[in-house]
Structure formats: C-alpha cells, structure tokens
PDB file of C-alpha atoms and ligand atoms in Angstrom:
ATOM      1  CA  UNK A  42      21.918   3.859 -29.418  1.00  0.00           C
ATOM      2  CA  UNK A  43      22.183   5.615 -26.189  1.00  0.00           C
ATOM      3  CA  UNK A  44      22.578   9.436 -26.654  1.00  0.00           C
ATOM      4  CA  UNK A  45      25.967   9.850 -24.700  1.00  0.00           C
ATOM      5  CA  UNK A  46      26.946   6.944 -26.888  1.00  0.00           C
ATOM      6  CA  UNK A  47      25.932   8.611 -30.535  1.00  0.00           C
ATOM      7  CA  UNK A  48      27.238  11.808 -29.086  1.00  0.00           C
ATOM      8  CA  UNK A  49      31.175   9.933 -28.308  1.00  0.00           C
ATOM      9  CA  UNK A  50      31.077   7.781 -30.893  1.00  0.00           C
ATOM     10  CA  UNK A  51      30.517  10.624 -33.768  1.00  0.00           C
ATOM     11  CA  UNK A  52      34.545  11.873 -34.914  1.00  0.00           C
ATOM     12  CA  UNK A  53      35.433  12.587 -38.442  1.00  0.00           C
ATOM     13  CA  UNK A  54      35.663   9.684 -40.465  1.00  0.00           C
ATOM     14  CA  UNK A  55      38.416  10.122 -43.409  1.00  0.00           C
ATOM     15  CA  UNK A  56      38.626   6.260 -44.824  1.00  0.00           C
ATOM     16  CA  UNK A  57      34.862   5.134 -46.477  1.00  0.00           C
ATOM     17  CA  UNK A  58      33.449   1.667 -47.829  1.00  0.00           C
ATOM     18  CA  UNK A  59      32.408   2.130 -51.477  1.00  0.00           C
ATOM     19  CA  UNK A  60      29.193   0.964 -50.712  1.00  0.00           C
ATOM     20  CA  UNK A  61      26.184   3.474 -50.585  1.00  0.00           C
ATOM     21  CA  UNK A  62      22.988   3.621 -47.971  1.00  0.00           C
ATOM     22  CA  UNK A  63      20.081   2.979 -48.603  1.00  0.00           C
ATOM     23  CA  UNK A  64      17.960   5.930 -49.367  1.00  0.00           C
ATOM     24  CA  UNK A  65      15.551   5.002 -47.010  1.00  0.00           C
ATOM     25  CA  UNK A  66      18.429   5.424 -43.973  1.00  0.00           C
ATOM     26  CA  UNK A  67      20.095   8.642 -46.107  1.00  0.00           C
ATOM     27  CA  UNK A  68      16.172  10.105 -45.992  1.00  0.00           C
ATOM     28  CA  UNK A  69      15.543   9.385 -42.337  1.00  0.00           C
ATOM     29  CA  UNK A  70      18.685  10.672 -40.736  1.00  0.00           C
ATOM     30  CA  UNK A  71      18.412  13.965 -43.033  1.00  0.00           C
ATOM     31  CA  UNK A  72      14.690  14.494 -41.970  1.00  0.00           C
ATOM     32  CA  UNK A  73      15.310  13.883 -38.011  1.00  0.00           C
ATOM     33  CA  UNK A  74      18.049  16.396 -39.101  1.00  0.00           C
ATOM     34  CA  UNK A  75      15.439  18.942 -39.986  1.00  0.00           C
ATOM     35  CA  UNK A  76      14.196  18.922 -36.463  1.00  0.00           C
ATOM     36  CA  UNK A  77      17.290  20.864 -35.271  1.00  0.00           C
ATOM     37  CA  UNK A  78      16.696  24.294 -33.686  1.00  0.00           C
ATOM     38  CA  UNK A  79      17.350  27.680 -35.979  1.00  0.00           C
ATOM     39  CA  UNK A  80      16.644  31.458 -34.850  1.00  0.00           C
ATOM     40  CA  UNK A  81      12.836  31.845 -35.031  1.00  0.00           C
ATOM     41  CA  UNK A  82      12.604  28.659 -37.184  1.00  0.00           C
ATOM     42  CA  UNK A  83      13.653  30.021 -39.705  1.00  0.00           C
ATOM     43  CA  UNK A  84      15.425  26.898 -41.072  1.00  0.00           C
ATOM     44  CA  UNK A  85      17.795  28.646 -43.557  1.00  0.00           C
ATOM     45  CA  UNK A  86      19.092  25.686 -44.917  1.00  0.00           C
ATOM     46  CA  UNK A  87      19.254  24.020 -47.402  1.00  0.00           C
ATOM     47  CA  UNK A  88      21.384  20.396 -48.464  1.00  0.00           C
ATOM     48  CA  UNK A  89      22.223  19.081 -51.725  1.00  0.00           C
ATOM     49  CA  UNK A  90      23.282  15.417 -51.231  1.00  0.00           C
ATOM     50  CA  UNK A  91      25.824  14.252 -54.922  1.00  0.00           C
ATOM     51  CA  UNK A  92      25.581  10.188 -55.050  1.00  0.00           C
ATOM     52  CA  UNK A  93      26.438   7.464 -58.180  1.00  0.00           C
ATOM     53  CA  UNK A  94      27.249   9.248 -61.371  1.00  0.00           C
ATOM     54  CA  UNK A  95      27.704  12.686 -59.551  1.00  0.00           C
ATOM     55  CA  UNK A  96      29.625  12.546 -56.957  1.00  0.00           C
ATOM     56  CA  UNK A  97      31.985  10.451 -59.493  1.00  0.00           C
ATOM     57  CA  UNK A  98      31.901  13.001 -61.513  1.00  0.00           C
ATOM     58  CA  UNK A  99      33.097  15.962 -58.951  1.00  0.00           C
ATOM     59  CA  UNK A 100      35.372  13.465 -57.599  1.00  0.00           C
ATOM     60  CA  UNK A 101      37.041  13.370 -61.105  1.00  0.00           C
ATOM     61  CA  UNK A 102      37.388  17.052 -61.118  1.00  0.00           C
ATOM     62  CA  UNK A 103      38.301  18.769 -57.847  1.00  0.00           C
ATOM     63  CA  UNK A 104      41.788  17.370 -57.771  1.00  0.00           C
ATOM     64  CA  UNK A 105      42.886  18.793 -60.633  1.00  0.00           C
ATOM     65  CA  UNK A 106      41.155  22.336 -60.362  1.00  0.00           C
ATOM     66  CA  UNK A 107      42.265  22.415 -56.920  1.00  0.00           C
ATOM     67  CA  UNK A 108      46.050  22.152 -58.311  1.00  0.00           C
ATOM     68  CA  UNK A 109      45.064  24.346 -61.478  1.00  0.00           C
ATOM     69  CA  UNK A 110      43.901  27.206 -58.808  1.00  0.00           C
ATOM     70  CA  UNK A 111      40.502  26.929 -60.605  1.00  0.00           C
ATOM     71  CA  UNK A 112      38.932  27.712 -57.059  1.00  0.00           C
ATOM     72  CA  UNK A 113      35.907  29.536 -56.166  1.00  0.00           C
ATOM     73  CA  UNK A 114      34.589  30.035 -52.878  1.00  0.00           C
ATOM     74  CA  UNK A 115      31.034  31.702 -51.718  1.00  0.00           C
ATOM     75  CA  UNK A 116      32.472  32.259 -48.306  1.00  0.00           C
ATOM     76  CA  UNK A 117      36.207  33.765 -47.680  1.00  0.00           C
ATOM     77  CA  UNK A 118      38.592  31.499 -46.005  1.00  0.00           C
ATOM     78  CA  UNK A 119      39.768  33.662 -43.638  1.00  0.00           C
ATOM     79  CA  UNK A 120      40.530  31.792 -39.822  1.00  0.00           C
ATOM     80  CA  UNK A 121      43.719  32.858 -38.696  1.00  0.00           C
ATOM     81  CA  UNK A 122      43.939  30.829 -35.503  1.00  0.00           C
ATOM     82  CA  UNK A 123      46.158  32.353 -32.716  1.00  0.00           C
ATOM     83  CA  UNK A 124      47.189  31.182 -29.127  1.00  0.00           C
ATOM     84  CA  UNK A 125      45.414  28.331 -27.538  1.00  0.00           C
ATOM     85  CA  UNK A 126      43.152  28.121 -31.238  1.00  0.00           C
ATOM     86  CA  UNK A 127      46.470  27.663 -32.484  1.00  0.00           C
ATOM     87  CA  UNK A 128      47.509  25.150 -29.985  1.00  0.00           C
ATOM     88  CA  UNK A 129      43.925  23.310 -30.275  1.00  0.00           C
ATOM     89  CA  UNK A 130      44.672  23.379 -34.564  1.00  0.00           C
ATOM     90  CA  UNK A 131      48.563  21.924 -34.302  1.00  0.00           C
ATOM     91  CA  UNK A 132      47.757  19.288 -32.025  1.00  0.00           C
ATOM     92  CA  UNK A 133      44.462  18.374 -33.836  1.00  0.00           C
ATOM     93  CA  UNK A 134      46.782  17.860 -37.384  1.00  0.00           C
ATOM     94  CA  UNK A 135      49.018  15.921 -35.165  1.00  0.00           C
ATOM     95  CA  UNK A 136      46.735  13.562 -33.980  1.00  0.00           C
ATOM     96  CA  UNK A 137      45.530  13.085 -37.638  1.00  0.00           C
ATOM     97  CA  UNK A 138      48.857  12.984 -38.960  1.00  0.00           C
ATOM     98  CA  UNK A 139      50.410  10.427 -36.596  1.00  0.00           C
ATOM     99  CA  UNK A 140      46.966   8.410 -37.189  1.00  0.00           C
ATOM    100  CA  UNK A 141      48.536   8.515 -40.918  1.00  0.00           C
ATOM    101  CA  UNK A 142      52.229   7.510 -39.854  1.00  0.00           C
ATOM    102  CA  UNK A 143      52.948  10.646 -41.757  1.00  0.00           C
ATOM    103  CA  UNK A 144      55.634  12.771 -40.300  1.00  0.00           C
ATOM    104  CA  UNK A 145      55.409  16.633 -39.403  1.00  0.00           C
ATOM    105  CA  UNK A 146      58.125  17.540 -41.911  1.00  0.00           C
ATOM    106  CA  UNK A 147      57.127  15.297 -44.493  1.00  0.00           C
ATOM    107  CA  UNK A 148      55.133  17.864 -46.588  1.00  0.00           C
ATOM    108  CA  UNK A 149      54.484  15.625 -49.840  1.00  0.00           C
ATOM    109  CA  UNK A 150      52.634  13.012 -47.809  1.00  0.00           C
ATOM    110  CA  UNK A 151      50.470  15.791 -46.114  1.00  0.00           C
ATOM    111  CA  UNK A 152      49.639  17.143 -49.076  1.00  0.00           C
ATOM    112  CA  UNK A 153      48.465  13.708 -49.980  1.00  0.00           C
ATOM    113  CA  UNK A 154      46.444  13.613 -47.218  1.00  0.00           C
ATOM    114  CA  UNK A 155      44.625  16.811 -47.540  1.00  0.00           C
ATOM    115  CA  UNK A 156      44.081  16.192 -51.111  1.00  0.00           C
ATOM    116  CA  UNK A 157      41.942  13.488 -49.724  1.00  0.00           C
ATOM    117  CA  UNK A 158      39.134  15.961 -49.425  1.00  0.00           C
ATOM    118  CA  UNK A 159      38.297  16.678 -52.778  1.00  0.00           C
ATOM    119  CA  UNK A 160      37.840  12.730 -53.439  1.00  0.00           C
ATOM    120  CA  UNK A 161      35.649  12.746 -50.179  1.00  0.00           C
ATOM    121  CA  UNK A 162      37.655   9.963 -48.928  1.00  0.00           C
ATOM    122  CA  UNK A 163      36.038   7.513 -51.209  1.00  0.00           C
ATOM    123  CA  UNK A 164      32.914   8.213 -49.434  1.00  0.00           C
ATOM    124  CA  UNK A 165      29.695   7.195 -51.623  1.00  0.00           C
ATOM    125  CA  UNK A 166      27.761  10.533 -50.929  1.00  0.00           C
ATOM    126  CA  UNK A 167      28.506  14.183 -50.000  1.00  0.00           C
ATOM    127  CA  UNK A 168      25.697  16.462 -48.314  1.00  0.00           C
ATOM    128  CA  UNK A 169      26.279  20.190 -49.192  1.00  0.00           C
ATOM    129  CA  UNK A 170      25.133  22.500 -46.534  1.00  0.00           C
ATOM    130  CA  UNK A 171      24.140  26.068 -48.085  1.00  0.00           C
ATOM    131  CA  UNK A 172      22.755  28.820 -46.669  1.00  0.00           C
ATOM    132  CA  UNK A 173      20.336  31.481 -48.189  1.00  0.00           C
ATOM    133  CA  UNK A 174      22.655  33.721 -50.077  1.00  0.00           C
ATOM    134  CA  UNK A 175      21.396  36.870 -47.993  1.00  0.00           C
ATOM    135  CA  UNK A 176      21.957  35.628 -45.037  1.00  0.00           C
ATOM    136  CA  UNK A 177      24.770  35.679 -42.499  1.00  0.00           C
ATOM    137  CA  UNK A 178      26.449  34.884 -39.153  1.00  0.00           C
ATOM    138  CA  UNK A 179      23.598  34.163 -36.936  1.00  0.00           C
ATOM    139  CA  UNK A 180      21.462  31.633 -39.695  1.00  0.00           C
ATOM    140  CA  UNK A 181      25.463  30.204 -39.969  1.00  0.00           C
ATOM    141  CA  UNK A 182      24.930  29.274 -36.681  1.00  0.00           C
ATOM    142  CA  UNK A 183      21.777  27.407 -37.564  1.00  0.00           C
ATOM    143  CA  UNK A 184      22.954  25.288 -40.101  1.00  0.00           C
ATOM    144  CA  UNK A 185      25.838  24.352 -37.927  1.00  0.00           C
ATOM    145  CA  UNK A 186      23.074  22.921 -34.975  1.00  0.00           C
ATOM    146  CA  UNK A 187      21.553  20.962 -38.358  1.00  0.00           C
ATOM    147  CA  UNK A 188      24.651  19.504 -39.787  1.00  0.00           C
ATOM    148  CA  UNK A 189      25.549  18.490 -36.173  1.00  0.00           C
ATOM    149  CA  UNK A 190      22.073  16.813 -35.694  1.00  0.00           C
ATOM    150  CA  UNK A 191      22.821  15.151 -38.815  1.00  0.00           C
ATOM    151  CA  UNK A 192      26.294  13.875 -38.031  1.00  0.00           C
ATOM    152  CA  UNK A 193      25.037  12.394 -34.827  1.00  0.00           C
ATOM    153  CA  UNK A 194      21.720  11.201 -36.523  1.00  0.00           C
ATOM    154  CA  UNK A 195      24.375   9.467 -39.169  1.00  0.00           C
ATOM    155  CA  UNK A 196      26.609   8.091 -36.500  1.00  0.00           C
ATOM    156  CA  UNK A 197      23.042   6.156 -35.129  1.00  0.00           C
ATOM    157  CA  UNK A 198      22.545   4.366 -38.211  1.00  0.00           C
ATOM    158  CA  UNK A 199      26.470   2.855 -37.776  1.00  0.00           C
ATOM    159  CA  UNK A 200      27.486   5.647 -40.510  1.00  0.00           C
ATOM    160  CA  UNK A 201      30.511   7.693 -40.049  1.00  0.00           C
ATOM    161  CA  UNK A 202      31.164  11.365 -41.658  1.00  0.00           C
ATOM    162  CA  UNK A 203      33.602  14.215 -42.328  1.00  0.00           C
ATOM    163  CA  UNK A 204      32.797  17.965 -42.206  1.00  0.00           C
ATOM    164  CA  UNK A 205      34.554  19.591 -44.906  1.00  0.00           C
ATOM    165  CA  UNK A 206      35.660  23.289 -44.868  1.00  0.00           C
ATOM    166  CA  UNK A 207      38.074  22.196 -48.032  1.00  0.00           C
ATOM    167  CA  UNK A 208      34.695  21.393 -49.980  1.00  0.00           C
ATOM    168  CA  UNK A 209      34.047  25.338 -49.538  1.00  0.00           C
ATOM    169  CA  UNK A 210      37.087  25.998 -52.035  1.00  0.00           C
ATOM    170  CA  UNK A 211      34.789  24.471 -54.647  1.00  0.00           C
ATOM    171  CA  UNK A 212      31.892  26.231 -54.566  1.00  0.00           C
ATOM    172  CA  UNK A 213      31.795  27.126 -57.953  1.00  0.00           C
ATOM    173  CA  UNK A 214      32.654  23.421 -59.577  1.00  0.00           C
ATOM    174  CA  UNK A 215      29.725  22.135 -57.164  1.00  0.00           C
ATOM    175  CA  UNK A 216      27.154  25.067 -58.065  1.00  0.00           C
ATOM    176  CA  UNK A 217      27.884  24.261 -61.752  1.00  0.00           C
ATOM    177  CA  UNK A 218      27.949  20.119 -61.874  1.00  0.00           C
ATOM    178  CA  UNK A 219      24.876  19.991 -59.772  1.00  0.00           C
ATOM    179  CA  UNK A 220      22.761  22.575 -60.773  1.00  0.00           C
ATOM    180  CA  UNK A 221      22.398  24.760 -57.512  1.00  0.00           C
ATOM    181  CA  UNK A 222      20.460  28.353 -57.726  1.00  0.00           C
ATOM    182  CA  UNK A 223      22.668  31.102 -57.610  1.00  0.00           C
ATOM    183  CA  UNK A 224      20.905  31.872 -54.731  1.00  0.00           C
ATOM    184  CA  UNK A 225      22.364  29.763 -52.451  1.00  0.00           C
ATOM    185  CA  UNK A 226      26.019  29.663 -50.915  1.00  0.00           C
ATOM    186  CA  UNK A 227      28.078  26.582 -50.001  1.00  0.00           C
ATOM    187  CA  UNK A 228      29.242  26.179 -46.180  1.00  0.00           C
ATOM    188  CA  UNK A 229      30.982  23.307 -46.178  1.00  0.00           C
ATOM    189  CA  UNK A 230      30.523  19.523 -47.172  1.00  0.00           C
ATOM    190  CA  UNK A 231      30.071  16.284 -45.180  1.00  0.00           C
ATOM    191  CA  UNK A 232      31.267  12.929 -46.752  1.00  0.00           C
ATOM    192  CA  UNK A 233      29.511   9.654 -45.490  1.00  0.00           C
ATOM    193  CA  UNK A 234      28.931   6.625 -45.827  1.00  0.00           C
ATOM    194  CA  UNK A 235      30.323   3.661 -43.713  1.00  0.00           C
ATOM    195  CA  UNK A 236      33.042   3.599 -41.969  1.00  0.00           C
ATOM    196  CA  UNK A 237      36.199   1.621 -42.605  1.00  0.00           C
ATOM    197  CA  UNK A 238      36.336   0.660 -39.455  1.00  0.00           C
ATOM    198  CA  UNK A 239      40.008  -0.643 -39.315  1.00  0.00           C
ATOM    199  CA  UNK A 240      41.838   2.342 -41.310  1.00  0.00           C
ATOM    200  CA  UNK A 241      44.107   3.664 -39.246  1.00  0.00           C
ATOM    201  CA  UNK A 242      43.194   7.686 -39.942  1.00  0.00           C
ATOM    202  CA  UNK A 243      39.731   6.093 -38.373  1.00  0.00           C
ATOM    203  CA  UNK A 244      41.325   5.771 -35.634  1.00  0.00           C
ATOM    204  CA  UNK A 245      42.624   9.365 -34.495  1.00  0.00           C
ATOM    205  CA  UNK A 246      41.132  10.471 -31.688  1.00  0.00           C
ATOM    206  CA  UNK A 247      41.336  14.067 -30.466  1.00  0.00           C
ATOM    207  CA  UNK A 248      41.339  15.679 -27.285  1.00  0.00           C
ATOM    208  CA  UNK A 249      39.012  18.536 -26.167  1.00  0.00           C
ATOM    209  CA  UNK A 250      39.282  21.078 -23.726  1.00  0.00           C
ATOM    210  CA  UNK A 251      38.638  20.786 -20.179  1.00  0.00           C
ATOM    211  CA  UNK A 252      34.921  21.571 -19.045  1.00  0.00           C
ATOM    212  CA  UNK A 253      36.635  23.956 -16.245  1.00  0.00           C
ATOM    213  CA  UNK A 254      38.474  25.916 -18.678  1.00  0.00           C
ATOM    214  CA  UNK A 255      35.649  26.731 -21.309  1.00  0.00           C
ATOM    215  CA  UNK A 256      32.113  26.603 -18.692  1.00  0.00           C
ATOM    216  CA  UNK A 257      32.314  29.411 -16.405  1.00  0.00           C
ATOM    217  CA  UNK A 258      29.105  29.263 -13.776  1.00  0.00           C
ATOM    218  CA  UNK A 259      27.818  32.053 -12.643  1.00  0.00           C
ATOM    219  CA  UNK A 260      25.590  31.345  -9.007  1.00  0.00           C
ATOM    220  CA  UNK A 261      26.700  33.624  -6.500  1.00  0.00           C
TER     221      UNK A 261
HETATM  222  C1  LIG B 386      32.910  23.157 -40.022  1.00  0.00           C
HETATM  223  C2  LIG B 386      33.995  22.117 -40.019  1.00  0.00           C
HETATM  224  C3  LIG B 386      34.861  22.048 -41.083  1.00  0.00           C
HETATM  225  C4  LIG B 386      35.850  21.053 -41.135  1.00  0.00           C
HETATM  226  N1  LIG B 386      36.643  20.944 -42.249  1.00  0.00           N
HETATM  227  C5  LIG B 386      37.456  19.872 -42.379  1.00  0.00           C
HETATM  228  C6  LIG B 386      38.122  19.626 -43.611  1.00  0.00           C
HETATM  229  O1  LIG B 386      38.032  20.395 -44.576  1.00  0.00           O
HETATM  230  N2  LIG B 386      38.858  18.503 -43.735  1.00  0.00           N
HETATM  231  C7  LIG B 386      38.988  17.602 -42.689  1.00  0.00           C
HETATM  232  O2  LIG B 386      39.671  16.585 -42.861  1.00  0.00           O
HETATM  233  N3  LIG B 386      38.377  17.815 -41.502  1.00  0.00           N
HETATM  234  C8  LIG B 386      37.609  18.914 -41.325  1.00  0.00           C
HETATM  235  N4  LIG B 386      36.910  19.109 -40.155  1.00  0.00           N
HETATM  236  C9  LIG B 386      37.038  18.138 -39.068  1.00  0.00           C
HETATM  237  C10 LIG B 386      37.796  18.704 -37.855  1.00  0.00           C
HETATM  238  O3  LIG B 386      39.170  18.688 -38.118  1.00  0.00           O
HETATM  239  C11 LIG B 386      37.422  17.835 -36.652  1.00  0.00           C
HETATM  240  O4  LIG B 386      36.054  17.987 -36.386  1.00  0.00           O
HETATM  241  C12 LIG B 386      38.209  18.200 -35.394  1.00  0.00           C
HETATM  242  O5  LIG B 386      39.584  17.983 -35.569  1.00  0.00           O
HETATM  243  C13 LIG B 386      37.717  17.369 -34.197  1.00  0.00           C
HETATM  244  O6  LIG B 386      37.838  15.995 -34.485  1.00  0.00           O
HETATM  245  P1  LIG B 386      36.585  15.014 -34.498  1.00  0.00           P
HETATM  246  O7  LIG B 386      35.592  15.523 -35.507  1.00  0.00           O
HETATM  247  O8  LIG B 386      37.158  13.680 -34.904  1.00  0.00           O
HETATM  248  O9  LIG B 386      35.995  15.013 -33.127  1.00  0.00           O
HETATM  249  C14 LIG B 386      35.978  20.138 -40.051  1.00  0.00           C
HETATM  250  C15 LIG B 386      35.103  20.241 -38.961  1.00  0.00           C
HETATM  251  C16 LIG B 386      34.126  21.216 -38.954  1.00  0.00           C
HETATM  252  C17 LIG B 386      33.175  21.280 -37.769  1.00  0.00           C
END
C-alpha cells in the first residue's frame, strides 16, 4: 500500500473476525515494528502477544474482575482532560457512540460497549506493550513511535487494531496468566486481527484538529 494510504486507512477497529493470522504476517509486521525510532536506541520495549488458549483464557476473566474491582494497574490512570482535550474526548465518544446507535444518556448500553475491551472485541490476538519497569516518560514516548509503527505495519497486511488504555486496568491478571517478569510494566494493549469490515462501530470515523491550529512555523 501507498504510505498516505496505510497512514488514513489505520483507525481503531472495535468489531474482529474470529479468525487468527498467520504467524508468518503476525512476525513480519512486529519485526518491521522493531525498526521504529527510540531515544539513543535504546528500544525499551518489550511485547507479549496472548493467542488460542490464552487470550481465551484472559478473555474469560477480565469481565468479571473488572466488575469485582479485582484491578491492578502498573501505571496510574490519571488523565483528567480539560478544555479543548475535553472537547477532542466528548466528541471522540460521540462519534463512537452514534457508530453504535447507542444514545448519550443511555448508560447501560455504554457500559456494554466499554466492557467490550476486556473481551478485545473478539479479536484473535492482543499485543501487550511494556516498558522496562525503571523507566519513564521519555522511553513512554518510544514505545508509543513502536506501537504506532506496528498499527500502521498491521493496517498493510489488511489487519485492523485497537489501542487499549482499558487493558492497563489489568495489569496484574495479564502479568499472572502469562507469565511476565515482574520487571516489566504494562502500557496498554492492542487487539487485532481482521477487520469486520461491515460492523457499524468499524465505521466511526473521527475528526482531528486542524494543521493551522496545532503546527506553528517559525521562519521569520
Ligand atoms: C494509547 C491509546 C489508548 C487507547 N485506549 C483505548 C481504549 O482503552 N479503548 C478504546 O476503545 N479505544 C482506545 N483508544 C483509541 C482512541 O479512542 C482512538 O485512537 C481515538 O479516538 C482516535 O480514533 P482512531 O484511532 O479511530 O483514529 C486508545 C488510543 C490510544 C492511542
């Protein structure tokens, strides 16, 4: 595909086929992953991808330990969006929500929706981004430039994905079902898999900012 094309065709995908890739395709798009940029390449990364009998498995549990409060997260969930982040957030859940046909008020269907998270939206694999438990804010920003070369790599091979903040709640479930060192602290997740290409949450599109509001050129 054409880059411009990989790079406005990627969007969160929240409706999956069942059926897994190949792990020849899952391998290639992870290791052209790998070449994205990090401070001093460094590459403080690291991905744990849950397929078949495991990602069954923590699909099985994180509904229910989400609405036990059995949560457990290695970074603090602590965004409080305000002004025009708070603008960008609304309309972003309305644009997802009327994608649903799921009204603003209509809290038990949301709730429906988000839950969709912790059963990766029937994706057939989940890639775990962690970083190296002493690090911080500026490797974070590494592993952001690799999950984003992933994505795009993903969206190349006709896959779609979601990044998941709402994995992040279940840090502890996921260190514990797959084994992870202690050493290591969960980001966020990213469902794939193919897309369902005619689901209508598949089809919410969101708007971004205008280049003359958020570039500011200095030349003079
Ligand atoms: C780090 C990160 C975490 C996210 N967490 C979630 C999440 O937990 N659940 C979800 O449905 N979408 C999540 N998203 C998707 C965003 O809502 C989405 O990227 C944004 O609305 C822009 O839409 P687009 O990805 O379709 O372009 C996340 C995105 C990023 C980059």
């Amino acid at each position: 595909m054409e880059f411009t094309d990989v790079v406005a065709n990627r969007r969160s995908t929240r409706a999956f086929e069942t059926q897994p890739v190949a792990a020849e395709i899952i391998e290639r798009v992870f290791s052209l992953g790998l070449k994205a940029p990090s401070n001093c390449n460094t590459q403080p990364w690291y991905v744990h991808i849950a397929s078949g009998a495991k990602i069954e498995l923590l699909r099985s549990m994180l509904p229910e330990k989400f609405m036990a409060g059995q949560l457990h997260l290695d970074y603090p969930y602590d965004g409080v969006y305000e002004g025009e982040f708070k603008v960008r957030q609304y309309a972003a859940a309305q644009a997802l929500y009327d994608s649903l046909n799921i009204a603003r008020e209509d809290k038990v269907k949301r709730h429906e929706a988000f839950m969709r998270n912790f059963t990766f939206f029937d994706a057939p694999h989940v890639a775990f981004f962690y970083l190296p438990a002493e690090f911080g804010l500026r490797e974070a920003c590494d592993l952001g430039m690799f999950a984003q070369t992933v994505m795009l790599g993903l969206v190349n091979e006709g896959l779609g994905s979601c990044p998941q903040t709402a994995l992040g709640f279940h840090a502890g479930t996921i260190k514990e079902t797959l084994g992870i060192p202690d050493d290591r602290k969960l980001m966020f997740g990213l469902s794939f898999g193919y897309p369902k290409q005619e689901e209508p949450v598949n089809q919410c599109v969101t708007d971004r900012a205008l280049f003359s509001d958020l570039v500011t050129l200095h030349d003079r």
